[in-house]
mmCIF file of C-alpha atoms in Angstrom:
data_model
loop_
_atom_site.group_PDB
_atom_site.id
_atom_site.type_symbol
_atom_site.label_atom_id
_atom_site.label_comp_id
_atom_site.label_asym_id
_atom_site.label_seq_id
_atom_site.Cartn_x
_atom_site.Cartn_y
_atom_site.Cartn_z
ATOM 1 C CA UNK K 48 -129.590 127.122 -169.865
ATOM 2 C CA UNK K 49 -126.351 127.363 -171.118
ATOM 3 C CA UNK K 50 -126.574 130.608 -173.005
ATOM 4 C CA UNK K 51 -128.025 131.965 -169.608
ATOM 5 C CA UNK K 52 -125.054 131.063 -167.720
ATOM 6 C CA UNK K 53 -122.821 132.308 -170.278
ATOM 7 C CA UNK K 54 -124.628 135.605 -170.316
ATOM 8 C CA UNK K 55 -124.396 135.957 -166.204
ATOM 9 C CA UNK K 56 -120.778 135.092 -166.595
ATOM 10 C CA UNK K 57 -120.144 137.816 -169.052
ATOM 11 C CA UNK K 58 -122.184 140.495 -166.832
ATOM 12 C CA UNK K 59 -120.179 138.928 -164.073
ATOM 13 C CA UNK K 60 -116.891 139.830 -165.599
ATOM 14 C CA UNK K 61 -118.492 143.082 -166.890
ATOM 15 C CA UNK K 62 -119.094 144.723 -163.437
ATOM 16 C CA UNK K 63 -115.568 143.496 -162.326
ATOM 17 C CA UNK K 64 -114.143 145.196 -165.201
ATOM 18 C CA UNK K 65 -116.508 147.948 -164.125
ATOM 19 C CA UNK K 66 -115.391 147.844 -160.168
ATOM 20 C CA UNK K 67 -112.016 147.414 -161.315
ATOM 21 C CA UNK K 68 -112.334 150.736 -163.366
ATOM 22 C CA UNK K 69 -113.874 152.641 -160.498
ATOM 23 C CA UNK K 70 -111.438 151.572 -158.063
ATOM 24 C CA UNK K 71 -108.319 152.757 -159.960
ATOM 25 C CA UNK K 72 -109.917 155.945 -160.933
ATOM 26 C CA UNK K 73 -110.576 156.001 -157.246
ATOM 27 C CA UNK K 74 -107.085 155.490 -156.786
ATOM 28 C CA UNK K 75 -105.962 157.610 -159.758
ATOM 29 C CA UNK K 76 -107.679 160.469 -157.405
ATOM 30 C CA UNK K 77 -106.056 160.259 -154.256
ATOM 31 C CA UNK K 78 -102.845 159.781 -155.581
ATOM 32 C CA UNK K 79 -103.375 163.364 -157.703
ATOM 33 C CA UNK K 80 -104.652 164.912 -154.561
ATOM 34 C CA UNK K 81 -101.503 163.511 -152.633
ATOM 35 C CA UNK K 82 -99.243 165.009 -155.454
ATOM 36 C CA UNK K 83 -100.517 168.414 -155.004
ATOM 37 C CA UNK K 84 -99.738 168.352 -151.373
ATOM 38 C CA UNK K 85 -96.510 167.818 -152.196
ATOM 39 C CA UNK K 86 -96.800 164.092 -151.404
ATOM 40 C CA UNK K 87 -95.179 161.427 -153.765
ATOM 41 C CA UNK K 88 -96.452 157.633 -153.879
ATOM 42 C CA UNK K 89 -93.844 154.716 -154.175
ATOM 43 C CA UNK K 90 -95.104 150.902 -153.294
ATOM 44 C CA UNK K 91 -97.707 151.995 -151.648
ATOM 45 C CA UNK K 92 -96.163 154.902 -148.882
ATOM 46 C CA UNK K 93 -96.482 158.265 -149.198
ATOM 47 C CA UNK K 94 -93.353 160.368 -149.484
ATOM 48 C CA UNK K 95 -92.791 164.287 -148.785
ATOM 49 C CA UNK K 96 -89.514 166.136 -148.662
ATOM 50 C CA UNK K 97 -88.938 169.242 -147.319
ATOM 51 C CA UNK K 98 -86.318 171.695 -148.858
ATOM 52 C CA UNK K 99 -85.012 173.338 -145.054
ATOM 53 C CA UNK K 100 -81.690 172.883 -143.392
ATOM 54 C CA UNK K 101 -82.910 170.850 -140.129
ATOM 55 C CA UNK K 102 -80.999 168.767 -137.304
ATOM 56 C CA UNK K 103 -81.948 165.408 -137.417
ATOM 57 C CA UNK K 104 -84.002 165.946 -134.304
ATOM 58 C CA UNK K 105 -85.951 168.865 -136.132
ATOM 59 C CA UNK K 106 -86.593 166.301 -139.026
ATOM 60 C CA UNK K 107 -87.837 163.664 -136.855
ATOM 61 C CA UNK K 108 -90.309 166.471 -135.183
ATOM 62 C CA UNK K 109 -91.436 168.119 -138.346
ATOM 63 C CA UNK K 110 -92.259 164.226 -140.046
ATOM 64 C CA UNK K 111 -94.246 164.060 -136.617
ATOM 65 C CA UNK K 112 -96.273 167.327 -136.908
ATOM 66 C CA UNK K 113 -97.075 166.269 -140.750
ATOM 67 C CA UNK K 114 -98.358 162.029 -139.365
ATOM 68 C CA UNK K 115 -95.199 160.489 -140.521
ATOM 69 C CA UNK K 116 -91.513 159.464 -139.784
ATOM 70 C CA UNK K 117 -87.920 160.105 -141.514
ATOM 71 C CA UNK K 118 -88.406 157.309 -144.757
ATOM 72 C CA UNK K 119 -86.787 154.162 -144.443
ATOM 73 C CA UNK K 120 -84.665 153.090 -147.509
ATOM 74 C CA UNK K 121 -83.960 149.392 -146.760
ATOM 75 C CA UNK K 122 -83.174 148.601 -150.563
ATOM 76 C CA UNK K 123 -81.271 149.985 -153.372
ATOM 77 C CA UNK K 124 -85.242 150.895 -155.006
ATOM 78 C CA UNK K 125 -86.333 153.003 -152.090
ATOM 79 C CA UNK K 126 -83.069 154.664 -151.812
ATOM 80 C CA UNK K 127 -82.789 155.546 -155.766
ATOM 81 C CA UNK K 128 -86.296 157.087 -155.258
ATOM 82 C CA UNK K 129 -85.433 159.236 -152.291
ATOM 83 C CA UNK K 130 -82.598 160.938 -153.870
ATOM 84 C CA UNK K 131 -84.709 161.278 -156.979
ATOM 85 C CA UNK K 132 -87.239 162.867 -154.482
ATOM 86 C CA UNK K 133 -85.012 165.364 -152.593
ATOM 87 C CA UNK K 134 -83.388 166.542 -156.006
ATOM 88 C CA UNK K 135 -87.270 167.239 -157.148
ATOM 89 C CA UNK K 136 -87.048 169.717 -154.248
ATOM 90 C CA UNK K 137 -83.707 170.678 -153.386
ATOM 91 C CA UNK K 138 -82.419 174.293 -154.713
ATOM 92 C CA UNK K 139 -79.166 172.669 -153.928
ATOM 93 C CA UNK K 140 -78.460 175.415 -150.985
ATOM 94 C CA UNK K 141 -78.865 172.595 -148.630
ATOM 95 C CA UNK K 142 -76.713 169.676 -149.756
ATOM 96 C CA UNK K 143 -78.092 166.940 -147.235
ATOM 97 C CA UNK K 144 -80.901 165.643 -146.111
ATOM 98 C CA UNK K 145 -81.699 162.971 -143.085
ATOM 99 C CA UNK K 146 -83.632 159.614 -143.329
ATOM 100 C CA UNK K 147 -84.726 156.895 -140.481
ATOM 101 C CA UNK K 148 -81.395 155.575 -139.567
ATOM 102 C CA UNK K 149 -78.946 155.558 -136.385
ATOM 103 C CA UNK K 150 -76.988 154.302 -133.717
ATOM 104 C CA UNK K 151 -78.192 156.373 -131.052
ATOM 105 C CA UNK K 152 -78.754 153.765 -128.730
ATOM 106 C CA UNK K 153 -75.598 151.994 -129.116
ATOM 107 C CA UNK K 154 -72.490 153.114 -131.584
ATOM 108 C CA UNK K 155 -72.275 150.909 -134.768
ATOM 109 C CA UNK K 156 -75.650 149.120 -133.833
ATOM 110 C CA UNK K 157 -77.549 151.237 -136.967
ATOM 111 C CA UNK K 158 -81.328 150.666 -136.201
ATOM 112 C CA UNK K 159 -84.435 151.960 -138.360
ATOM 113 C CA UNK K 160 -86.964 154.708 -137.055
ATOM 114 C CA UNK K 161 -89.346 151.705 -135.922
ATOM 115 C CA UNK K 162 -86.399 149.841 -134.033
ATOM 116 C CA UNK K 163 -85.848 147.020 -136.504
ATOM 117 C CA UNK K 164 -82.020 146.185 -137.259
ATOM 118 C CA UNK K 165 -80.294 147.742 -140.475
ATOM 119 C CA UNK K 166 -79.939 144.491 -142.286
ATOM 120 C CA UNK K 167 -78.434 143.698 -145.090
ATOM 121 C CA UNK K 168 -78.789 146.991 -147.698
ATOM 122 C CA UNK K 169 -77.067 149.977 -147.154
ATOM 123 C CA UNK K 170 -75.283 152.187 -148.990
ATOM 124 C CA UNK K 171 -72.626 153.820 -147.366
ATOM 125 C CA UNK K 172 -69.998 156.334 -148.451
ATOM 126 C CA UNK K 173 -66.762 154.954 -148.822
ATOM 127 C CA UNK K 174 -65.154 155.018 -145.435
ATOM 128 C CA UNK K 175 -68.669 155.593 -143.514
ATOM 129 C CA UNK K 176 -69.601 155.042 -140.875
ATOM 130 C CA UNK K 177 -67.097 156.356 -139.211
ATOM 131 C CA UNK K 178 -68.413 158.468 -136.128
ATOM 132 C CA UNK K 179 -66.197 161.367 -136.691
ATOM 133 C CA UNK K 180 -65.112 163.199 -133.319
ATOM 134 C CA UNK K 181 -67.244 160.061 -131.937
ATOM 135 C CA UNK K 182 -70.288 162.153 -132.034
ATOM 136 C CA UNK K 183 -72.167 160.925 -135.499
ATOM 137 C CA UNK K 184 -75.247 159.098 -134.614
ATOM 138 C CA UNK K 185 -77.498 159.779 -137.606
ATOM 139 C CA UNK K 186 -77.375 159.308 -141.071
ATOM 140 C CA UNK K 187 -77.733 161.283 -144.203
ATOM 141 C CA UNK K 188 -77.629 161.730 -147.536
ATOM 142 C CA UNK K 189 -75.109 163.937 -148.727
ATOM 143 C CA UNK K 190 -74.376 165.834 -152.373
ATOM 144 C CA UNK K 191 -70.848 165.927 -151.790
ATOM 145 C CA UNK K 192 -70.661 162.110 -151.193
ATOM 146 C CA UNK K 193 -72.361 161.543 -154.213
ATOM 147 C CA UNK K 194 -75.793 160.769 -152.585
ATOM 148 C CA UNK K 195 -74.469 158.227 -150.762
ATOM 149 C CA UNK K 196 -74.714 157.434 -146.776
ATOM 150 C CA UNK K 197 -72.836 159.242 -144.502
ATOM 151 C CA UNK K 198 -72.759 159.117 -140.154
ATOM 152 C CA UNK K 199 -73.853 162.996 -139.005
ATOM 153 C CA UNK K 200 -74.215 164.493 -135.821
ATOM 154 C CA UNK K 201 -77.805 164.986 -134.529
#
């Protein structure tokens, strides 16, 4: 009886190995098919930049047309991956590029793309946000600020 149970267990922990295996080839799979779509995966979310000079309204649009939304870099992780991300694609000609933040809806009240608050992280240019000419309601990263956050105009 006891040898029987034992061998159940180990076939037991054989096909979980088994699942286990299939699963992460599984997921091995869609993450290579992602990557030549020019999709990266980090915790989980799919990533894609795009290498054109856009308005932050044209970003917004063209994240739309392709299912998703300007990325959301709500800790120092996600934002180290983004820039890593944009350099992967960026022939340098454009200099900038535009994630999920503003204060469109009211100046210095920075919300995400889904209309939670900012928070705690950020990671601001020295001297940013600073709504230049008062008309800087989205934000950016930007080469000559070192990759850090900077207040643009839409």
């Amino acid at each position: 009886m006891k040898r029987d149970q034992d061998d159940m267990f180990t076939t037991i922990d054989a096909l979980k190995r088994a699942s286990m295996y299939k699963e992460g080839s599984r997921i091995h799979a869609l993450e290579q098919s992602l990557h030549e779509m020019s999709y990266a995966v980090f915790r989980g979310i799919c990533y894609k930049a795009f290498n054109t000079r856009q308005t932050f309204s044209e970003a917004v649009a063209t994240c739309g047309e392709d299912g998703g939304t300007l990325a959301m870099p709500r800790d120092a992780e996600i934002n180290a991956f983004l820039i890593s991300l944009y350099k992967s694609v960026s022939d340098s000609t454009c200099g900038y590029f535009w994630f999920g933040l503003h204060d469109q809806r009211e100046e210095g009240n920075f919300e995400w793309m889904d209309g939670s608050a900012l928070g705690t992280y950020n990671s601001w240019y020295p001297g940013e946000p600073n709504n230049n000419a008062g008309r800087e309601d989205c934000v950016l990263y930007q080469q000559v600020h070192k990759d850090m956050w900077n207040d643009g105009r839409p």
